Amino acid sequence: ADWIGLIAAVVVAVGLRSGSRGGPVAVERADVWHVLLAPVDRTTAMRGPAVRQLRFRLFVGAVTGGIAGVLAAHRLPEEDIVWAACGAVFGLATMALGYGVALCTSGFRVPSWLASLLGLGLVTWAVADGANVVEGSPTAAVGRVALWPLEFAPVGVVAIVVAIVLVLLGLSLVGNVSVEAAERRSTLVGQLRFAATLQDVRTVIVLRRQLAMELPRLRPWIPVRTRGTHRFPVWSRGIRGLLRWPAARVARLVLLGAVAGLAARGAWNGTSPLIGVAGLALYLAALDAVEPLAQEVDHPTRRNSVPIDGGAIELRHIPVAVVAMVFVSLVAFVAAVLAGPSAEALEIAAACVLPAALGAVGGAVVSVVGGAPNQGGGDTWSLMPPEVAGMRLVYRTAWPPGMAVIGTVPVLAARTAARHGVSAVPVALATGGGVLVLFIIVCGWVRERERVHAWWRAQMNAALPSRQEAAADG
């Protein structure tokens, strides 16, 4: 129950941060200007959007909790329907708790630094409670709701009542939102939705950082000085950028690494779908790890001002991202081993660290370098039938996170080998070799893609006059 309560602690921490920055409700910018500044009751104007957002979040929480309950029922006593129902109730309580806290934080206008400290303290308390270092984490009561099929704990009912009270209190305070914060949030959220519609992952990441007020550190974590002309300027610039990561980003990557490790451990224990959760967590972390490469792609003028092929410059950013993701994978390694310490777990987790890092970096590189899909129809794919164009769009959307999931497949391969009495570590290493080959192919694509595109455009331009003549003759 303590570890399940950690999920609720993270949701509450996110609600605290969102509420201190003008959230969680994001109305249109015109509504901020004309409705919130009009001589009408703000609470009445904001209650409708808040209730609609609450309704959607409760639906997501109930569905997610129900699915988790069905997965848990495969290896636990009691009926599937009982676990699914309790999981849905846990999801509802968690979402209501997080949303109510966000509304109250916004209504009371809690400073962002205080909200961040409260969220960090709550998550730390939940982790310490799960590790049996301290006791009494408030969110452990919510975790007991998910375990009602094993033992009914009345404290779970108290947690549900508290969540309902916080939602009602937040809805009564929803009109106290800061107009300036609401305007800033509405602008960024509108741009974020537009970028998500266009499948522009890079723009979504940049806007999300602006929404969270995530700025680089003025001073690096570790001062790095170079004398004279450095032989590896791209690597040096990338490392300097990583050393200026804000504490929130570092904490997010550590959390994603822990989630990936625990999910991989759950997949090893028999819940195979959790391997997708592990891959997606590492993919999200890798999108931050490839930030130096993304900055290079965002500023092509600077890249093209040097007498070096653009693909070669982009390729030199990848090792820095791999190093960053190795550290994240080591966090996953520690989490997976602590979930069930043993010599076998130590060996298998060590064999899966590098493939997981390479798969996540490969997927993030494809996403960042490939960019958003061409919406203007100016490429050769616009000449293809709609069915082919749709398949291409699905491929561009699913392949980057899919490659990150492939990086975690050695865990499943090792599990299958162990169940058949075969040594698991060599199988994991062999599967990791396949991930390495796939990563090398991605690196080759980064290096040569501009040349291939230039050659293809030249061939298309050369063939265009003949097509026009044939059309005129026809």
Coordinates of C-alpha atoms in Angstrom, one line a residue:
A1 CA 0.0 0.0 0.0
D2 CA 2.9 2.4 0.7
W3 CA 4.4 1.9 -2.8
I4 CA 1.0 2.2 -4.4
G5 CA 0.5 5.4 -2.5
L6 CA 3.6 6.8 -4.1
I7 CA 1.5 7.0 -7.3
A8 CA -0.9 9.3 -5.5
A9 CA 1.9 11.3 -4.1
V10 CA 3.3 12.0 -7.6
V11 CA -0.1 13.0 -8.8
V12 CA -0.6 15.4 -5.9
A13 CA 2.9 16.8 -6.5
V14 CA 2.0 17.5 -10.1
G15 CA -1.2 19.1 -9.0
L16 CA 0.7 21.4 -6.6
R17 CA 3.0 22.5 -9.3
S18 CA 0.2 23.0 -11.8
G19 CA -2.0 25.0 -9.4
S20 CA 0.9 27.3 -8.5
R21 CA 1.4 28.2 -12.1
G22 CA -2.1 29.2 -13.0
G23 CA -3.6 25.8 -13.6
P24 CA -5.1 23.3 -13.7
V25 CA -7.9 24.9 -15.8
A26 CA -6.7 26.4 -19.1
V27 CA -9.4 28.5 -20.8
E28 CA -9.1 30.2 -24.2
R29 CA -7.2 33.5 -24.3
A30 CA -10.3 35.4 -25.4
D31 CA -12.1 34.1 -22.3
V32 CA -9.4 35.4 -20.1
W33 CA -9.6 38.8 -21.6
H34 CA -13.4 39.2 -22.0
V35 CA -14.9 36.8 -19.4
L36 CA -12.5 36.9 -16.5
L37 CA -12.2 40.7 -16.8
A38 CA -16.0 41.3 -17.2
P39 CA -18.2 42.3 -14.3
V40 CA -19.4 38.8 -13.7
D41 CA -18.6 36.2 -11.0
R42 CA -15.4 34.5 -11.9
T43 CA -16.3 31.4 -10.0
T44 CA -19.4 30.9 -12.1
A45 CA -17.5 31.5 -15.3
M46 CA -14.7 29.1 -14.4
R47 CA -16.8 26.3 -12.8
G48 CA -18.0 25.0 -16.2
P49 CA -14.5 24.4 -17.7
A50 CA -13.3 23.0 -14.3
V51 CA -16.1 20.5 -14.1
R52 CA -15.6 19.3 -17.7
Q53 CA -11.9 18.8 -17.1
L54 CA -12.6 17.0 -13.8
R55 CA -15.0 14.7 -15.6
F56 CA -12.4 13.8 -18.2
R57 CA -9.7 13.2 -15.6
L58 CA -12.0 11.0 -13.5
F59 CA -12.8 8.9 -16.6
V60 CA -9.1 8.4 -17.4
G61 CA -8.3 7.5 -13.8
A62 CA -11.1 5.0 -13.6
V63 CA -10.2 3.3 -16.9
T64 CA -6.5 3.2 -16.0
G65 CA -7.1 1.9 -12.5
G66 CA -9.5 -0.8 -13.8
I67 CA -6.9 -2.0 -16.3
A68 CA -4.3 -2.2 -13.6
G69 CA -6.7 -4.1 -11.4
V70 CA -7.3 -6.7 -14.2
L71 CA -3.6 -7.1 -14.7
A72 CA -3.0 -7.6 -10.9
A73 CA -5.8 -10.2 -10.7
H74 CA -3.8 -12.7 -12.8
R75 CA -1.5 -13.4 -9.9
L76 CA -3.6 -12.4 -6.8
P77 CA -6.6 -14.1 -5.1
E78 CA -10.2 -12.9 -5.5
E79 CA -12.1 -12.3 -8.7
D80 CA -11.0 -10.1 -11.6
I81 CA -14.1 -7.9 -11.3
V82 CA -13.3 -7.1 -7.6
W83 CA -9.7 -6.1 -8.5
A84 CA -10.9 -4.0 -11.5
A85 CA -13.5 -2.3 -9.3
C86 CA -11.1 -1.4 -6.5
G87 CA -8.5 -0.3 -9.1
A88 CA -11.1 2.0 -10.7
V89 CA -12.0 3.4 -7.3
F90 CA -8.3 4.0 -6.6
G91 CA -7.9 5.8 -9.9
L92 CA -10.9 8.0 -9.2
A93 CA -9.6 8.9 -5.7
T94 CA -6.1 9.6 -7.0
M95 CA -7.3 11.9 -9.8
A96 CA -9.8 13.6 -7.6
L97 CA -7.1 14.2 -4.9
G98 CA -4.6 15.6 -7.4
Y99 CA -7.2 17.8 -9.2
G100 CA -8.6 19.1 -5.9
V101 CA -5.1 20.0 -4.6
A102 CA -4.4 21.8 -7.9
L103 CA -7.6 23.8 -7.6
C104 CA -7.0 24.7 -4.0
T105 CA -3.4 25.7 -4.7
S106 CA -4.6 27.9 -7.5
G107 CA -7.4 29.4 -5.4
F108 CA -5.1 30.2 -2.4
R109 CA -2.4 31.4 -4.8
V110 CA 0.3 29.3 -3.2
P111 CA 3.8 30.5 -4.4
S112 CA 5.4 28.1 -6.9
W113 CA 8.5 27.6 -4.8
L114 CA 6.4 26.5 -1.8
A115 CA 4.3 24.2 -3.9
S116 CA 7.4 22.5 -5.4
L117 CA 8.8 22.0 -1.9
L118 CA 5.5 20.5 -0.6
G119 CA 5.3 18.2 -3.6
L120 CA 8.9 17.1 -3.2
G121 CA 8.5 16.5 0.5
L122 CA 5.3 14.5 -0.1
V123 CA 7.0 12.2 -2.7
T124 CA 10.1 11.8 -0.5
W125 CA 7.9 10.9 2.5
A126 CA 6.0 8.3 0.3
V127 CA 9.3 6.8 -0.9
A128 CA 10.7 6.6 2.7
D129 CA 7.4 5.0 3.8
G130 CA 7.7 2.4 1.1
A131 CA 11.2 1.6 2.1
N132 CA 10.2 1.3 5.8
V133 CA 12.4 4.2 6.8
V134 CA 9.6 6.2 8.2
E135 CA 5.9 5.6 8.6
G136 CA 2.7 7.5 8.3
S137 CA 2.7 8.8 4.7
P138 CA -0.6 10.4 4.0
T139 CA -0.9 8.9 0.5
A140 CA -0.5 5.4 1.9
A141 CA -4.2 5.6 2.8
V142 CA -5.1 6.0 -0.9
G143 CA -2.9 3.0 -1.7
R144 CA -4.9 0.8 0.7
V145 CA -8.0 1.4 -1.5
A146 CA -6.3 -0.6 -4.3
L147 CA -5.7 -3.5 -1.9
W148 CA -9.3 -3.8 -0.5
P149 CA -9.8 -7.2 -2.1
L150 CA -7.1 -8.6 0.2
E151 CA -8.0 -6.6 3.3
F152 CA -10.6 -3.9 3.8
A153 CA -9.0 -0.8 5.5
P154 CA -11.4 1.9 6.7
V155 CA -8.7 4.5 6.3
G156 CA -9.2 4.2 2.6
V157 CA -12.7 5.6 3.0
V158 CA -11.2 8.6 4.8
A159 CA -8.9 9.2 1.8
I160 CA -11.8 9.1 -0.6
V161 CA -13.8 11.6 1.6
V162 CA -10.7 13.9 1.8
A163 CA -10.4 13.8 -2.0
I164 CA -14.1 14.7 -2.4
V165 CA -13.8 17.6 0.1
L166 CA -10.7 19.0 -1.7
V167 CA -12.6 18.9 -5.1
L168 CA -15.6 20.7 -3.7
L169 CA -13.4 23.3 -1.9
G170 CA -11.4 23.8 -5.1
L171 CA -14.5 24.3 -7.2
S172 CA -15.6 27.0 -4.8
L173 CA -12.2 28.7 -5.1
V174 CA -11.8 28.3 -8.8
G175 CA -12.6 32.0 -9.4
N176 CA -9.6 33.1 -7.4
V177 CA -7.1 32.2 -10.1
S178 CA -4.5 34.8 -11.1
V179 CA -5.6 36.5 -14.4
E180 CA -1.9 37.0 -15.4
A181 CA -1.1 33.4 -14.8
A182 CA -4.2 32.2 -16.6
E183 CA -3.4 34.3 -19.6
R184 CA 0.1 33.0 -19.8
R185 CA -1.1 29.4 -19.4
S186 CA -3.9 29.8 -22.0
T187 CA -1.4 31.1 -24.6
L188 CA 1.1 28.2 -24.0
V189 CA -1.6 25.5 -23.8
G190 CA -3.1 26.7 -27.1
Q191 CA 0.2 26.5 -28.8
L192 CA 0.8 23.1 -27.2
R193 CA -2.4 21.7 -28.5
F194 CA -1.7 23.0 -32.0
A195 CA 1.8 21.4 -32.0
A196 CA 0.4 18.1 -30.7
T197 CA -2.1 18.2 -33.5
L198 CA 0.7 18.5 -36.0
Q199 CA 2.7 15.7 -34.4
D200 CA 5.5 18.1 -33.7
V201 CA 7.1 16.5 -30.6
R202 CA 9.9 18.9 -30.4
T203 CA 7.6 22.0 -30.2
V204 CA 5.5 20.1 -27.6
I205 CA 8.6 19.6 -25.4
V206 CA 9.7 23.2 -25.7
L207 CA 6.3 24.6 -24.8
R208 CA 5.9 22.2 -21.9
R209 CA 9.1 23.5 -20.4
Q210 CA 7.9 27.0 -20.8
L211 CA 4.6 26.1 -19.2
A212 CA 6.5 24.6 -16.2
M213 CA 8.9 27.6 -16.1
E214 CA 11.8 25.2 -16.5
L215 CA 14.9 27.4 -17.2
P216 CA 18.5 26.3 -17.4
R217 CA 20.8 26.9 -14.4
L218 CA 22.9 30.1 -14.4
R219 CA 25.8 28.0 -13.0
P220 CA 26.5 24.4 -14.0
W221 CA 26.3 21.7 -11.4
I222 CA 30.1 21.0 -12.0
P223 CA 32.3 23.8 -13.4
V224 CA 34.1 22.6 -16.6
R225 CA 37.0 24.5 -17.9
T226 CA 38.9 24.0 -21.1
R227 CA 42.2 25.6 -22.1
G228 CA 43.1 26.4 -25.7
T229 CA 41.4 24.8 -28.7
H230 CA 39.3 21.8 -27.7
R231 CA 39.4 18.8 -29.9
F232 CA 35.8 17.8 -29.3
P233 CA 33.8 21.0 -29.4
V234 CA 30.4 19.3 -30.0
W235 CA 30.9 16.9 -27.1
S236 CA 32.1 19.7 -24.9
R237 CA 29.1 21.9 -25.7
G238 CA 26.7 19.0 -25.2
I239 CA 28.2 18.2 -21.8
R240 CA 28.1 21.8 -20.7
G241 CA 24.4 21.9 -21.7
L242 CA 23.6 18.8 -19.6
L243 CA 25.4 20.3 -16.6
R244 CA 23.0 23.3 -16.7
W245 CA 19.9 21.1 -16.4
P246 CA 17.6 22.5 -13.7
A247 CA 16.9 20.3 -10.7
A248 CA 13.3 19.6 -11.8
R249 CA 14.6 18.0 -15.0
V250 CA 17.1 15.9 -13.2
A251 CA 14.4 14.8 -10.7
R252 CA 12.1 13.9 -13.6
L253 CA 14.7 11.7 -15.3
V254 CA 15.5 10.0 -12.0
L255 CA 11.7 9.3 -11.5
L256 CA 11.4 8.1 -15.1
G257 CA 14.3 5.8 -14.6
A258 CA 12.8 4.4 -11.4
V259 CA 9.5 3.8 -13.2
A260 CA 11.3 2.0 -16.0
G261 CA 13.1 -0.2 -13.6
L262 CA 10.1 -1.2 -11.6
A263 CA 8.1 -1.8 -14.8
A264 CA 10.9 -4.0 -16.2
R265 CA 10.9 -5.9 -12.9
G266 CA 7.1 -6.4 -13.2
A267 CA 7.6 -7.7 -16.8
W268 CA 10.2 -10.1 -15.5
N269 CA 7.7 -11.4 -12.9
G270 CA 5.2 -12.1 -15.6
T271 CA 3.2 -9.0 -16.5
S272 CA 4.5 -8.6 -20.1
P273 CA 2.6 -5.4 -21.0
L274 CA 4.7 -3.5 -18.4
I275 CA 7.6 -3.7 -20.8
G276 CA 5.8 -1.1 -22.9
V277 CA 5.6 1.2 -19.8
A278 CA 9.4 0.7 -19.3
G279 CA 10.1 1.6 -22.9
L280 CA 7.9 4.7 -22.9
A281 CA 9.4 6.0 -19.6
L282 CA 12.9 5.7 -21.1
Y283 CA 11.7 7.3 -24.3
L284 CA 10.4 10.3 -22.4
A285 CA 13.7 10.6 -20.6
A286 CA 15.7 10.3 -23.8
L287 CA 13.8 13.3 -25.3
D288 CA 15.5 15.3 -22.6
A289 CA 18.8 13.6 -23.1
V290 CA 19.0 14.5 -26.8
E291 CA 18.5 18.2 -26.0
P292 CA 21.9 19.2 -27.4
L293 CA 21.1 17.5 -30.7
A294 CA 17.6 19.1 -30.7
Q295 CA 19.1 22.6 -30.2
E296 CA 21.4 21.9 -33.2
V297 CA 18.4 20.9 -35.3
D298 CA 16.5 24.0 -34.1
H299 CA 19.3 26.3 -35.3
P300 CA 20.3 25.1 -38.8
T301 CA 21.9 28.4 -39.7
R302 CA 24.6 28.0 -37.1
R303 CA 25.1 24.4 -38.1
N304 CA 25.4 25.3 -41.8
S305 CA 27.9 28.1 -41.1
V306 CA 30.8 25.6 -40.6
P307 CA 32.4 23.7 -43.4
I308 CA 31.3 20.3 -42.1
D309 CA 28.4 18.2 -43.3
G310 CA 25.3 18.7 -41.2
G311 CA 24.8 15.0 -40.6
A312 CA 28.3 14.6 -39.3
I313 CA 27.7 17.4 -36.7
E314 CA 24.4 15.9 -35.6
L315 CA 26.0 12.4 -35.3
R316 CA 28.6 13.9 -32.8
H317 CA 25.8 14.8 -30.4
I318 CA 24.6 11.2 -30.0
P319 CA 27.4 10.0 -27.6
V320 CA 26.5 12.7 -25.1
A321 CA 22.9 11.5 -25.1
V322 CA 24.0 7.9 -24.7
V323 CA 26.0 8.8 -21.7
A324 CA 23.1 10.7 -20.1
M325 CA 20.7 7.8 -20.8
V326 CA 23.2 5.3 -19.3
F327 CA 22.9 7.1 -16.0
V328 CA 19.1 7.0 -16.3
S329 CA 19.3 3.2 -17.1
L330 CA 21.5 2.8 -14.0
V331 CA 18.7 4.3 -11.9
A332 CA 16.4 1.8 -13.5
F333 CA 18.9 -0.9 -12.8
V334 CA 19.0 0.0 -9.1
A335 CA 15.2 0.2 -8.9
A336 CA 14.8 -3.2 -10.5
V337 CA 17.3 -4.9 -8.3
L338 CA 16.0 -3.4 -5.1
A339 CA 12.5 -4.6 -6.0
G340 CA 13.8 -8.2 -5.7
P341 CA 17.5 -8.4 -4.7
S342 CA 19.3 -11.5 -6.0
A343 CA 22.5 -12.3 -7.9
E344 CA 20.5 -13.3 -10.9
A345 CA 18.6 -10.0 -10.9
L346 CA 21.9 -8.2 -10.7
E347 CA 23.5 -10.0 -13.7
I348 CA 20.4 -9.7 -15.9
A349 CA 19.8 -6.0 -15.1
A350 CA 23.4 -5.2 -15.8
A351 CA 23.1 -6.9 -19.2
C352 CA 20.1 -4.8 -20.1
V353 CA 21.4 -1.4 -19.1
L354 CA 23.2 -0.5 -22.3
P355 CA 20.5 -1.9 -24.7
A356 CA 17.8 0.1 -22.9
A357 CA 19.9 3.3 -23.2
L358 CA 20.7 2.7 -26.9
G359 CA 17.0 1.9 -27.8
A360 CA 15.7 5.0 -26.0
V361 CA 18.3 7.3 -27.5
G362 CA 17.7 5.8 -31.0
G363 CA 14.0 6.5 -30.7
A364 CA 14.5 10.0 -29.5
V365 CA 17.0 10.8 -32.2
V366 CA 14.6 9.6 -34.9
S367 CA 11.8 11.8 -33.4
V368 CA 14.0 14.9 -33.1
V369 CA 15.9 14.7 -36.4
G370 CA 12.9 13.5 -38.4
G371 CA 10.9 16.5 -37.2
A372 CA 7.2 17.1 -37.6
P373 CA 5.4 15.5 -40.6
N374 CA 5.1 17.7 -43.6
Q375 CA 1.6 19.2 -43.5
G376 CA 1.9 21.2 -46.7
G377 CA 2.1 18.3 -49.1
G378 CA 5.4 19.6 -50.5
D379 CA 7.3 16.2 -50.5
T380 CA 7.0 13.2 -52.8
W381 CA 4.8 11.4 -50.3
S382 CA 2.0 13.8 -51.2
L383 CA 1.8 12.1 -54.6
M384 CA 1.0 8.8 -52.9
P385 CA -2.6 7.5 -52.2
P386 CA -4.2 8.5 -48.9
E387 CA -3.9 4.9 -47.6
V388 CA -0.1 5.0 -48.0
A389 CA 0.1 8.5 -46.5
G390 CA -1.9 7.3 -43.5
M391 CA 0.4 4.3 -43.0
R392 CA 3.4 6.7 -43.2
L393 CA 1.9 8.9 -40.5
V394 CA 1.3 6.0 -38.2
Y395 CA 4.9 4.8 -38.8
R396 CA 6.4 8.2 -38.0
T397 CA 4.3 8.4 -34.8
A398 CA 4.8 4.9 -33.5
W399 CA 8.3 4.1 -34.6
P400 CA 10.3 6.3 -32.2
P401 CA 8.7 5.1 -29.0
G402 CA 8.6 1.6 -30.5
M403 CA 12.3 1.6 -30.8
A404 CA 12.6 2.5 -27.1
V405 CA 10.4 -0.4 -26.3
I406 CA 12.6 -2.7 -28.4
G407 CA 15.5 -1.6 -26.3
T408 CA 13.8 -3.2 -23.3
V409 CA 13.0 -6.5 -25.1
P410 CA 16.2 -8.2 -23.6
V411 CA 14.3 -8.4 -20.3
L412 CA 11.5 -10.6 -22.0
A413 CA 14.1 -12.6 -23.8
A414 CA 16.0 -13.3 -20.6
R415 CA 12.7 -14.2 -18.8
T416 CA 11.8 -16.7 -21.6
A417 CA 15.2 -18.3 -21.4
A418 CA 15.1 -18.6 -17.6
R419 CA 11.7 -20.3 -17.8
H420 CA 13.1 -22.9 -20.3
G421 CA 16.1 -23.6 -18.1
V422 CA 18.6 -21.8 -20.3
S423 CA 21.1 -19.3 -19.0
A424 CA 19.4 -15.9 -19.1
V425 CA 22.4 -13.6 -19.2
P426 CA 23.8 -14.7 -22.6
V427 CA 20.3 -14.5 -24.2
A428 CA 19.9 -11.0 -22.9
L429 CA 23.4 -10.0 -24.3
A430 CA 22.5 -11.6 -27.6
T431 CA 19.2 -9.7 -27.8
G432 CA 21.1 -6.5 -26.8
G433 CA 23.4 -7.1 -29.8
G434 CA 20.4 -6.8 -32.1
V435 CA 19.5 -3.5 -30.4
L436 CA 23.0 -2.3 -31.0
V437 CA 22.8 -3.1 -34.7
L438 CA 19.5 -1.2 -34.9
F439 CA 21.1 1.7 -33.2
I440 CA 24.0 1.7 -35.6
I441 CA 21.5 1.8 -38.5
V442 CA 19.9 4.9 -37.0
C443 CA 23.3 6.6 -36.6
G444 CA 24.0 5.8 -40.3
W445 CA 20.6 7.3 -41.2
V446 CA 21.4 10.5 -39.3
R447 CA 24.8 10.8 -41.1
E448 CA 23.6 10.2 -44.6
R449 CA 20.0 11.3 -44.7
E450 CA 20.7 14.8 -46.1
R451 CA 22.7 13.3 -49.0
V452 CA 20.0 10.8 -49.8
H453 CA 17.3 13.6 -49.7
A454 CA 19.5 15.8 -51.9
W455 CA 20.0 13.0 -54.4
W456 CA 16.3 12.2 -54.4
R457 CA 15.3 15.8 -55.0
A458 CA 17.8 16.0 -57.9
Q459 CA 16.3 12.9 -59.4
M460 CA 12.7 14.3 -59.0
N461 CA 13.7 17.7 -60.5
A462 CA 15.4 16.0 -63.4
A463 CA 12.3 13.9 -64.1
L464 CA 9.9 16.8 -63.8
P465 CA 10.5 18.4 -67.3
S466 CA 9.9 15.1 -69.0
R467 CA 6.7 14.6 -67.1
Q468 CA 5.5 18.1 -68.0
E469 CA 6.3 17.4 -71.7
A470 CA 4.5 14.1 -71.6
A471 CA 1.5 15.8 -70.0
A472 CA 1.5 18.5 -72.7
D473 CA 1.7 15.9 -75.5
G474 CA -1.1 14.0 -73.9

